[in-house]
Amino acid sequence: MTTTAAPASGSIPAPGPTHGSWRGLPAAQQPDWPDPARLAAVTEELAGLPPLVFAGECDMLRERLAAVARGEAFVLQGGDCAETFAGATADSVRAKLQTLLQMAVVLTYGASVPVVKIGRVAGQFAKPRSRPAELRDGSELPAYRGDAVNGFEFTAQARTPDPGRLLRAYHCSAVTLNLCRAFATGGYADLHQVHAWNQDFVAESPSGQRYERLAGEIDRALAFMRACGADPEELHAVEFYSSHEALLLDYEQALTRTDSRTGLPYDTSAHFVWVGERTRALDGAHIEFARSVRNPVGVKVGPGAAPSDVLALIGRLNPDGEPGRLTLITRMGAARVREVLPPLIKAVIAEGIEVPWVCDPMHGNTFEDLGTHPGGIHIEFTGDNVTECVGGSHEIAAGDLHQRYETACAPRLNRSQALDLAFTVADSYRTRPALASPKPIPPPVP
Ligand code: PEP
């Protein structure tokens, strides 16, 4: 959240629906809403509600992402796989923020790089699914698509898509974002609190202890700065941005507003929205929606993407090559990443295009230096002590998974594992090979 007040710059987007150029195009992964009239009433109501973010904030994030593309900053994007309405509580949001802040400190201090902090929060209430239906004990019901669509419980009533849930998703997003803004700027995220974020955690976890040592070094650095008379305001608050997958287009469209400064449309449901691997068809509705808004946007790119696909997506979403407008989030899977990622990066560099390459390691990705910058990580984590992924310094074995397997969708890192990852990434970033020249151009892809 930037502290630059968007209203002062006149960038409160005007209420009311804007035209959706995506309508009529094939839209994958949309729920079968049983009552279209109710959906229309809900989206009309949403269109009259206040924006959740301001256009000026989105512009600021675009600038930050441009710095990432130049190799001058690193993205830390993370949060729940799927947020739930029940999880929109102060404790749960604080725990997520705390984890993100701790990871950001590890990365900033350990890798000496500014970190752009983007939560997968305040809107991540819908999920694409591999199958539209779920079969249990002979009965088949619609798959759970996230709290914005239907309920998790395996009953016909819960699983029936209900447009009223879109309104609830909006209100839970507003509550969550309000808490995030308060935590980010109201003193909690002050760097002098670096030990406090760890207090409930330090004794029980090796990563917590490692963090505590790092926090001690930061304390000494802060004391030194104070003694020198320096106390910059950047130390007392953080810039924090919200993001989610732009999946439910009726919802995203209802929150798309015209910016009064520029007359351009912004999706005011979040600062950053991305199009998922399953909905990124070039001529599909999701890419057209992302093309039509001014927010910084992302696209997930999986192992099936050819270099020509990625170049076509860039051409569609960022035809003018505007720095920071488009982020590519790669999720290749550990088994294939070495084979499939380098040709994509080489093809993009060969065209002279700079994008932030953000790695989604929840699918086992890793970094390689191909004459570009490791732009960031996109992860699914929670601030709670769940047991959903194996490994970590506080070793979780396959046999431990049942203990606290609580996710509504895919498995998430717990706080200790998230910190382990931050330390590992900071170490790799610091020791990565230097680029041979400021911007080497590798041979063209055969
Ligand atoms: C996600 O990030 O929640 C997701 C579903 O990822 P992908 O688009 O890569 O499948």
Short mmCIF file of C-alpha atoms and ligand atoms in Angstrom, two decimals:
data_model
loop_
_atom_site.label_atom_id
_atom_site.label_comp_id
_atom_site.label_asym_id
_atom_site.label_seq_id
_atom_site.Cartn_x
_atom_site.Cartn_y
_atom_site.Cartn_z
CA MET A 1 0.00 0.00 0.00
CA THR A 2 1.56 3.18 -0.92
CA THR A 3 1.34 6.04 1.50
CA THR A 4 1.01 8.39 -1.46
CA ALA A 5 -2.67 9.19 -1.11
CA ALA A 6 -4.34 8.41 -4.38
CA PRO A 7 -7.26 10.82 -3.78
CA ALA A 8 -4.83 13.74 -3.73
CA SER A 9 -3.78 12.85 -7.24
CA GLY A 10 -7.44 12.72 -8.26
CA SER A 11 -7.24 9.04 -9.14
CA ILE A 12 -10.38 7.67 -7.51
CA PRO A 13 -11.91 5.72 -10.36
CA ALA A 14 -15.49 6.64 -11.17
CA PRO A 15 -18.18 4.14 -10.10
CA GLY A 16 -20.26 2.12 -12.48
CA PRO A 17 -19.63 -0.65 -14.96
CA THR A 18 -17.38 -0.20 -17.95
CA HIS A 19 -17.78 -2.02 -21.20
CA GLY A 20 -16.30 -5.50 -21.19
CA SER A 21 -14.64 -6.19 -24.53
CA TRP A 22 -14.08 -9.78 -23.38
CA ARG A 23 -17.78 -10.56 -23.43
CA GLY A 24 -18.61 -12.98 -26.22
CA LEU A 25 -15.13 -14.53 -26.22
CA PRO A 26 -14.60 -18.05 -24.85
CA ALA A 27 -14.21 -17.77 -21.07
CA ALA A 28 -12.75 -20.87 -19.43
CA GLN A 29 -13.34 -21.87 -15.82
CA GLN A 30 -16.48 -19.79 -15.24
CA PRO A 31 -19.08 -21.21 -12.83
CA ASP A 32 -22.46 -22.37 -14.13
CA TRP A 33 -24.44 -19.76 -12.25
CA PRO A 34 -27.93 -21.24 -11.98
CA ASP A 35 -29.72 -17.88 -11.86
CA PRO A 36 -28.43 -15.33 -14.42
CA ALA A 37 -30.86 -12.64 -13.19
CA ARG A 38 -29.42 -12.90 -9.68
CA LEU A 39 -25.88 -12.70 -11.13
CA ALA A 40 -26.84 -9.53 -13.03
CA ALA A 41 -28.32 -7.98 -9.86
CA VAL A 42 -25.18 -8.80 -7.87
CA THR A 43 -22.76 -7.43 -10.45
CA GLU A 44 -24.84 -4.25 -10.67
CA GLU A 45 -24.59 -3.87 -6.91
CA LEU A 46 -20.83 -4.52 -7.02
CA ALA A 47 -20.43 -1.90 -9.74
CA GLY A 48 -21.88 0.71 -7.37
CA LEU A 49 -19.58 -0.14 -4.45
CA PRO A 50 -16.35 1.77 -3.75
CA PRO A 51 -13.13 0.68 -5.46
CA LEU A 52 -10.83 -1.44 -3.30
CA VAL A 53 -7.65 0.12 -4.69
CA PHE A 54 -6.84 3.37 -6.44
CA ALA A 55 -5.47 3.83 -9.92
CA GLY A 56 -2.50 5.86 -8.63
CA GLU A 57 -1.45 2.92 -6.43
CA CYS A 58 -1.56 0.57 -9.43
CA ASP A 59 0.63 3.01 -11.36
CA MET A 60 3.12 3.05 -8.50
CA LEU A 61 3.30 -0.75 -8.52
CA ARG A 62 3.87 -0.68 -12.29
CA GLU A 63 6.91 1.52 -11.67
CA ARG A 64 8.17 -0.85 -8.99
CA LEU A 65 7.82 -3.78 -11.39
CA ALA A 66 9.71 -1.86 -14.05
CA ALA A 67 12.60 -1.70 -11.57
CA VAL A 68 12.30 -5.47 -11.15
CA ALA A 69 12.55 -5.95 -14.91
CA ARG A 70 15.77 -3.88 -14.87
CA GLY A 71 17.20 -6.12 -12.14
CA GLU A 72 17.03 -3.39 -9.51
CA ALA A 73 14.41 -5.00 -7.26
CA PHE A 74 12.90 -8.40 -6.43
CA VAL A 75 9.25 -9.44 -6.17
CA LEU A 76 7.94 -11.35 -3.20
CA GLN A 77 4.38 -12.37 -4.03
CA GLY A 78 2.61 -14.78 -1.75
CA GLY A 79 -0.29 -15.81 0.39
CA ASP A 80 -2.99 -18.43 0.54
CA CYS A 81 -3.69 -20.79 -2.31
CA ALA A 82 -7.36 -19.97 -1.76
CA GLU A 83 -8.51 -17.44 0.80
CA THR A 84 -11.67 -18.34 2.70
CA PHE A 85 -14.36 -16.11 4.15
CA ALA A 86 -13.72 -17.68 7.56
CA GLY A 87 -10.06 -16.67 7.24
CA ALA A 88 -10.79 -12.94 6.95
CA THR A 89 -9.92 -12.38 10.62
CA ALA A 90 -7.38 -10.07 12.23
CA ASP A 91 -5.30 -12.99 13.54
CA SER A 92 -5.13 -14.80 10.23
CA VAL A 93 -4.34 -11.69 8.19
CA ARG A 94 -1.71 -10.59 10.71
CA ALA A 95 -0.04 -14.02 10.60
CA LYS A 96 0.16 -13.88 6.79
CA LEU A 97 1.49 -10.32 6.81
CA GLN A 98 4.00 -11.25 9.49
CA THR A 99 5.30 -14.15 7.38
CA LEU A 100 5.55 -11.94 4.31
CA LEU A 101 7.35 -9.20 6.27
CA GLN A 102 9.82 -11.70 7.74
CA MET A 103 10.53 -13.17 4.31
CA ALA A 104 10.95 -9.69 2.88
CA VAL A 105 13.44 -8.75 5.60
CA VAL A 106 15.45 -11.92 4.96
CA LEU A 107 15.52 -11.16 1.24
CA THR A 108 16.24 -7.45 1.58
CA TYR A 109 19.00 -7.93 4.11
CA GLY A 110 20.35 -11.26 2.86
CA ALA A 111 20.34 -10.38 -0.83
CA SER A 112 20.75 -6.58 -0.48
CA VAL A 113 17.93 -5.94 -2.90
CA PRO A 114 14.74 -3.88 -2.55
CA VAL A 115 11.76 -6.20 -2.28
CA VAL A 116 8.39 -5.41 -3.85
CA LYS A 117 5.83 -6.93 -1.48
CA ILE A 118 2.67 -8.25 -3.11
CA GLY A 119 0.19 -10.30 -1.09
CA ARG A 120 -1.88 -13.06 -2.66
CA VAL A 121 -4.56 -11.59 -0.43
CA ALA A 122 -7.78 -9.60 -0.33
CA GLY A 123 -9.33 -11.22 -3.39
CA GLN A 124 -7.91 -14.73 -3.91
CA PHE A 125 -11.32 -16.31 -3.41
CA ALA A 126 -11.70 -18.24 -6.68
CA LYS A 127 -9.76 -21.18 -8.10
CA PRO A 128 -9.51 -22.86 -11.49
CA ARG A 129 -10.13 -26.59 -11.24
CA SER A 130 -8.86 -29.54 -13.26
CA ARG A 131 -12.31 -31.09 -13.33
CA PRO A 132 -15.69 -29.33 -13.21
CA ALA A 133 -17.16 -32.01 -10.95
CA GLU A 134 -16.06 -34.09 -7.99
CA LEU A 135 -17.03 -37.70 -7.45
CA ARG A 136 -17.27 -39.11 -3.91
CA ASP A 137 -18.75 -42.48 -2.96
CA GLY A 138 -20.74 -42.61 -6.16
CA SER A 139 -22.21 -39.09 -5.93
CA GLU A 140 -21.09 -36.34 -8.26
CA LEU A 141 -21.29 -32.64 -7.39
CA PRO A 142 -19.81 -29.45 -8.87
CA ALA A 143 -16.15 -28.99 -7.84
CA TYR A 144 -15.37 -26.44 -5.13
CA ARG A 145 -14.26 -23.30 -7.02
CA GLY A 146 -13.39 -21.10 -4.07
CA ASP A 147 -15.53 -19.28 -1.51
CA ALA A 148 -16.47 -16.61 -4.07
CA VAL A 149 -18.40 -19.28 -5.98
CA ASN A 150 -19.57 -22.14 -3.76
CA GLY A 151 -19.05 -23.89 -0.43
CA PHE A 152 -16.39 -26.52 0.37
CA GLU A 153 -18.83 -28.89 2.06
CA PHE A 154 -19.74 -31.85 -0.16
CA THR A 155 -23.49 -31.26 -0.34
CA ALA A 156 -25.61 -30.26 -3.32
CA GLN A 157 -26.65 -27.05 -1.57
CA ALA A 158 -23.12 -25.93 -0.68
CA ARG A 159 -21.68 -26.79 -4.06
CA THR A 160 -24.30 -24.89 -6.09
CA PRO A 161 -22.71 -21.65 -7.34
CA ASP A 162 -24.27 -18.66 -5.57
CA PRO A 163 -23.69 -15.14 -6.98
CA GLY A 164 -24.35 -13.70 -3.50
CA ARG A 165 -20.90 -15.05 -2.63
CA LEU A 166 -19.34 -12.48 -4.98
CA LEU A 167 -20.63 -9.75 -2.69
CA ARG A 168 -19.22 -11.55 0.30
CA ALA A 169 -15.88 -11.90 -1.51
CA TYR A 170 -15.88 -8.14 -2.07
CA HIS A 171 -16.61 -7.39 1.60
CA CYS A 172 -14.03 -9.91 2.86
CA SER A 173 -11.50 -8.38 0.45
CA ALA A 174 -12.30 -4.91 1.83
CA VAL A 175 -11.88 -6.07 5.43
CA THR A 176 -8.63 -7.86 4.63
CA LEU A 177 -7.21 -4.96 2.67
CA ASN A 178 -8.15 -2.55 5.42
CA LEU A 179 -6.18 -4.68 7.90
CA CYS A 180 -3.24 -4.95 5.50
CA ARG A 181 -3.17 -1.18 5.05
CA ALA A 182 -3.27 -0.68 8.82
CA PHE A 183 -0.52 -3.24 9.46
CA ALA A 184 1.63 -1.85 6.63
CA THR A 185 1.54 1.78 7.63
CA GLY A 186 0.31 1.90 11.23
CA GLY A 187 3.51 0.95 13.03
CA TYR A 188 3.34 -2.85 12.93
CA ALA A 189 5.61 -3.08 9.87
CA ASP A 190 8.15 -0.64 11.30
CA LEU A 191 11.58 -2.23 10.85
CA HIS A 192 12.25 -1.60 14.53
CA GLN A 193 9.64 -4.36 15.14
CA VAL A 194 11.84 -6.90 13.39
CA HIS A 195 12.19 -9.01 16.59
CA ALA A 196 8.55 -8.68 17.56
CA TRP A 197 7.42 -10.40 14.33
CA ASN A 198 9.39 -13.45 15.42
CA GLN A 199 8.44 -13.60 19.09
CA ASP A 200 5.86 -16.38 18.99
CA PHE A 201 8.05 -18.47 16.76
CA VAL A 202 11.73 -18.22 17.54
CA ALA A 203 12.27 -21.02 20.06
CA GLU A 204 10.53 -23.77 18.14
CA SER A 205 11.99 -23.43 14.70
CA PRO A 206 15.52 -23.49 13.23
CA SER A 207 14.51 -20.87 10.65
CA GLY A 208 13.10 -18.72 13.49
CA GLN A 209 16.46 -18.91 15.26
CA ARG A 210 18.35 -18.05 12.09
CA TYR A 211 15.98 -15.13 11.58
CA GLU A 212 16.58 -13.97 15.15
CA ARG A 213 20.33 -13.72 14.47
CA LEU A 214 19.64 -11.68 11.32
CA ALA A 215 17.23 -9.44 13.25
CA GLY A 216 20.02 -8.81 15.77
CA GLU A 217 22.28 -7.60 12.96
CA ILE A 218 19.52 -5.33 11.67
CA ASP A 219 19.04 -3.93 15.17
CA ARG A 220 22.70 -3.02 15.36
CA ALA A 221 22.54 -1.39 11.91
CA LEU A 222 19.47 0.62 12.98
CA ALA A 223 21.18 1.69 16.20
CA PHE A 224 24.20 2.79 14.16
CA MET A 225 21.99 4.81 11.81
CA ARG A 226 20.19 6.44 14.73
CA ALA A 227 23.54 7.32 16.30
CA CYS A 228 24.48 8.98 13.00
CA GLY A 229 21.26 11.00 13.11
CA ALA A 230 19.54 9.08 10.27
CA ASP A 231 15.98 7.81 10.75
CA PRO A 232 14.42 7.68 7.28
CA GLU A 233 10.64 7.33 7.11
CA GLU A 234 11.00 4.28 4.82
CA LEU A 235 11.98 2.31 7.94
CA HIS A 236 8.65 2.94 9.65
CA ALA A 237 6.18 1.58 7.08
CA VAL A 238 6.13 -0.70 4.06
CA GLU A 239 4.60 -0.44 0.63
CA PHE A 240 2.30 -3.41 0.30
CA TYR A 241 0.20 -4.38 -2.70
CA SER A 242 -2.70 -6.80 -3.16
CA SER A 243 -3.14 -9.36 -5.94
CA HIS A 244 -5.23 -12.32 -7.04
CA GLU A 245 -6.00 -14.37 -10.12
CA ALA A 246 -8.47 -12.50 -12.35
CA LEU A 247 -10.61 -15.59 -12.83
CA LEU A 248 -14.26 -14.61 -12.35
CA LEU A 249 -14.67 -12.09 -15.10
CA ASP A 250 -18.13 -10.88 -14.05
CA TYR A 251 -16.64 -9.90 -10.69
CA GLU A 252 -13.50 -8.29 -12.14
CA GLN A 253 -15.57 -6.38 -14.70
CA ALA A 254 -17.95 -5.08 -12.03
CA LEU A 255 -14.97 -3.62 -10.17
CA THR A 256 -13.41 -2.13 -13.28
CA ARG A 257 -13.75 1.65 -13.19
CA THR A 258 -12.68 4.58 -15.29
CA ASP A 259 -9.82 6.58 -13.80
CA SER A 260 -10.89 10.21 -13.57
CA ARG A 261 -7.34 11.45 -14.31
CA THR A 262 -6.75 9.55 -17.48
CA GLY A 263 -10.12 8.19 -18.57
CA LEU A 264 -8.58 4.71 -18.63
CA PRO A 265 -10.08 1.55 -17.08
CA TYR A 266 -8.52 0.02 -13.95
CA ASP A 267 -9.56 -3.21 -12.27
CA THR A 268 -9.97 -1.82 -8.76
CA SER A 269 -10.36 -5.28 -7.15
CA ALA A 270 -6.55 -5.42 -6.61
CA HIS A 271 -3.36 -3.61 -7.51
CA PHE A 272 -2.08 -6.56 -9.56
CA VAL A 273 -4.12 -9.29 -11.21
CA TRP A 274 -2.85 -12.28 -13.11
CA VAL A 275 -4.25 -14.70 -15.67
CA GLY A 276 -3.72 -18.35 -14.76
CA GLU A 277 -2.11 -21.10 -16.78
CA ARG A 278 -5.52 -22.64 -17.51
CA THR A 279 -7.17 -19.46 -18.78
CA ARG A 280 -4.40 -17.80 -20.78
CA ALA A 281 -5.72 -18.72 -24.26
CA LEU A 282 -4.55 -15.90 -26.53
CA ASP A 283 -7.99 -15.29 -28.02
CA GLY A 284 -9.86 -16.06 -24.82
CA ALA A 285 -11.82 -13.76 -22.56
CA HIS A 286 -9.25 -13.61 -19.74
CA ILE A 287 -6.42 -12.31 -21.87
CA GLU A 288 -8.79 -9.80 -23.45
CA PHE A 289 -9.89 -8.64 -19.99
CA ALA A 290 -6.26 -8.25 -18.82
CA ARG A 291 -5.44 -6.39 -22.03
CA SER A 292 -8.28 -3.95 -21.41
CA VAL A 293 -7.22 -2.73 -17.95
CA ARG A 294 -4.33 -0.46 -16.98
CA ASN A 295 -3.20 -2.36 -13.88
CA PRO A 296 0.13 -4.12 -13.93
CA VAL A 297 -0.84 -7.68 -14.91
CA GLY A 298 0.77 -11.11 -14.83
CA VAL A 299 0.40 -14.33 -16.79
CA LYS A 300 1.26 -17.76 -15.47
CA VAL A 301 3.28 -19.74 -17.96
CA GLY A 302 3.51 -23.52 -17.69
CA PRO A 303 5.66 -26.19 -19.38
CA GLY A 304 3.37 -26.40 -22.40
CA ALA A 305 4.12 -22.83 -23.51
CA ALA A 306 6.21 -22.44 -26.67
CA PRO A 307 8.40 -19.35 -27.19
CA SER A 308 5.94 -18.18 -29.86
CA ASP A 309 3.08 -18.41 -27.31
CA VAL A 310 4.96 -16.23 -24.84
CA LEU A 311 5.87 -13.67 -27.49
CA ALA A 312 2.23 -13.60 -28.62
CA LEU A 313 1.06 -13.01 -25.03
CA ILE A 314 3.56 -10.18 -24.66
CA GLY A 315 2.37 -8.72 -27.97
CA ARG A 316 -1.22 -8.83 -26.78
CA LEU A 317 -0.76 -7.61 -23.23
CA ASN A 318 2.12 -5.20 -23.60
CA PRO A 319 2.37 -4.21 -27.27
CA ASP A 320 4.24 -0.99 -26.46
CA GLY A 321 6.79 -2.76 -24.27
CA GLU A 322 5.88 -0.59 -21.30
CA PRO A 323 8.22 -1.52 -18.42
CA GLY A 324 6.42 -3.16 -15.48
CA ARG A 325 3.12 -3.59 -17.30
CA LEU A 326 3.46 -7.36 -17.74
CA THR A 327 5.06 -9.92 -15.43
CA LEU A 328 5.63 -13.51 -16.49
CA ILE A 329 5.12 -15.99 -13.66
CA THR A 330 6.71 -19.29 -14.63
CA ARG A 331 5.49 -22.57 -13.10
CA MET A 332 7.21 -25.30 -15.01
CA GLY A 333 7.60 -28.13 -12.51
CA ALA A 334 10.97 -29.29 -11.23
CA ALA A 335 11.24 -32.13 -13.72
CA ARG A 336 10.99 -29.92 -16.81
CA VAL A 337 12.14 -26.46 -15.84
CA ARG A 338 15.72 -26.82 -17.13
CA GLU A 339 14.49 -27.98 -20.49
CA VAL A 340 11.52 -25.68 -21.09
CA LEU A 341 12.29 -22.37 -19.38
CA PRO A 342 15.59 -21.36 -21.09
CA PRO A 343 14.13 -21.27 -24.64
CA LEU A 344 11.36 -18.95 -23.43
CA ILE A 345 13.76 -16.56 -21.73
CA LYS A 346 16.10 -16.56 -24.73
CA ALA A 347 13.24 -15.84 -27.14
CA VAL A 348 12.06 -12.89 -25.07
CA ILE A 349 15.57 -11.46 -24.68
CA ALA A 350 16.26 -11.92 -28.39
CA GLU A 351 13.30 -9.60 -29.07
CA GLY A 352 14.87 -7.01 -26.76
CA ILE A 353 11.91 -7.25 -24.35
CA GLU A 354 12.40 -6.71 -20.61
CA VAL A 355 9.89 -8.38 -18.29
CA PRO A 356 10.04 -9.39 -14.65
CA TRP A 357 10.42 -13.19 -14.60
CA VAL A 358 8.81 -14.38 -11.40
CA CYS A 359 9.23 -18.00 -10.36
CA ASP A 360 6.33 -19.95 -8.89
CA PRO A 361 8.31 -22.59 -6.97
CA MET A 362 5.21 -24.28 -5.60
CA HIS A 363 5.54 -26.29 -8.77
CA GLY A 364 9.24 -27.02 -8.16
CA ASN A 365 10.87 -24.31 -10.22
CA THR A 366 14.39 -23.00 -9.89
CA PHE A 367 16.56 -20.17 -11.21
CA GLU A 368 19.00 -20.18 -14.12
CA ASP A 369 21.05 -17.25 -15.32
CA LEU A 370 20.36 -16.69 -18.99
CA GLY A 371 21.32 -13.07 -19.31
CA THR A 372 18.24 -11.91 -17.47
CA HIS A 373 17.40 -11.14 -13.85
CA PRO A 374 15.73 -13.47 -11.38
CA GLY A 375 12.74 -11.19 -10.86
CA GLY A 376 11.00 -12.75 -7.90
CA ILE A 377 9.04 -15.57 -6.37
CA HIS A 378 5.33 -16.29 -6.26
CA ILE A 379 4.37 -18.71 -3.51
CA GLU A 380 1.46 -20.13 -1.60
CA PHE A 381 1.93 -19.91 2.18
CA THR A 382 0.04 -19.34 5.36
CA GLY A 383 1.08 -17.77 8.66
CA ASP A 384 -0.24 -20.83 10.51
CA ASN A 385 1.71 -23.86 11.60
CA VAL A 386 0.10 -26.22 9.10
CA THR A 387 1.61 -29.46 7.78
CA GLU A 388 0.76 -29.44 4.08
CA CYS A 389 4.18 -29.61 2.38
CA VAL A 390 7.04 -31.97 3.24
CA GLY A 391 10.56 -30.75 4.05
CA GLY A 392 12.00 -27.62 5.63
CA SER A 393 14.53 -27.17 8.42
CA HIS A 394 11.82 -28.13 10.89
CA GLU A 395 11.49 -31.34 8.90
CA ILE A 396 7.95 -32.36 7.99
CA ALA A 397 7.78 -35.92 6.67
CA ALA A 398 5.04 -37.45 4.54
CA GLY A 399 3.72 -39.19 7.65
CA ASP A 400 3.26 -35.82 9.41
CA LEU A 401 1.04 -34.31 6.73
CA HIS A 402 -2.22 -35.48 8.30
CA GLN A 403 -1.54 -33.51 11.50
CA ARG A 404 -2.66 -30.09 10.24
CA TYR A 405 -3.67 -30.42 6.60
CA GLU A 406 -6.15 -27.53 6.49
CA THR A 407 -5.99 -25.96 3.04
CA ALA A 408 -9.21 -25.40 1.12
CA CYS A 409 -7.35 -26.20 -2.09
CA ALA A 410 -3.64 -26.84 -2.83
CA PRO A 411 -0.97 -27.32 -0.10
CA ARG A 412 0.76 -24.23 1.34
CA LEU A 413 4.13 -23.67 2.98
CA ASN A 414 3.90 -23.01 6.69
CA ARG A 415 5.68 -20.04 8.26
CA SER A 416 8.88 -21.94 9.01
CA GLN A 417 9.08 -23.36 5.48
CA ALA A 418 8.37 -19.91 4.00
CA LEU A 419 11.30 -18.49 5.99
CA ASP A 420 13.54 -21.40 4.93
CA LEU A 421 12.70 -20.58 1.34
CA ALA A 422 13.46 -16.88 1.86
CA PHE A 423 16.91 -17.74 3.27
CA THR A 424 17.62 -20.10 0.37
CA VAL A 425 16.52 -17.57 -2.24
CA ALA A 426 18.50 -14.78 -0.56
CA ASP A 427 21.63 -17.00 -0.60
CA SER A 428 21.15 -17.90 -4.28
CA TYR A 429 20.46 -14.31 -5.24
CA ARG A 430 23.56 -13.03 -3.47
CA THR A 431 25.82 -15.67 -4.99
CA ARG A 432 24.29 -15.73 -8.48
CA PRO A 433 26.77 -15.34 -11.33
CA ALA A 434 27.22 -11.74 -12.46
CA LEU A 435 25.88 -10.93 -15.91
CA ALA A 436 28.72 -10.76 -18.41
CA SER A 437 27.55 -7.38 -19.68
CA PRO A 438 24.72 -5.14 -18.55
CA LYS A 439 22.38 -6.82 -21.00
CA PRO A 440 23.87 -9.66 -23.04
CA ILE A 441 21.87 -10.92 -25.98
CA PRO A 442 22.20 -14.71 -26.33
CA PRO A 443 22.10 -16.35 -29.77
CA PRO A 444 18.66 -16.49 -31.34
CA VAL A 445 16.56 -19.54 -30.58
CA PRO A 446 17.00 -22.13 -33.36
C1 PEP B 1 -2.78 -20.46 -8.66
O1 PEP B 1 -1.79 -19.73 -8.62
O2 PEP B 1 -3.65 -20.48 -7.80
C2 PEP B 1 -2.94 -21.38 -9.80
C3 PEP B 1 -4.03 -22.07 -9.97
O3 PEP B 1 -1.86 -21.45 -10.58
P1 PEP B 1 -1.78 -21.87 -12.12
O4 PEP B 1 -2.47 -20.82 -12.91
O5 PEP B 1 -0.33 -21.87 -12.35
O6 PEP B 1 -2.41 -23.21 -12.25
#
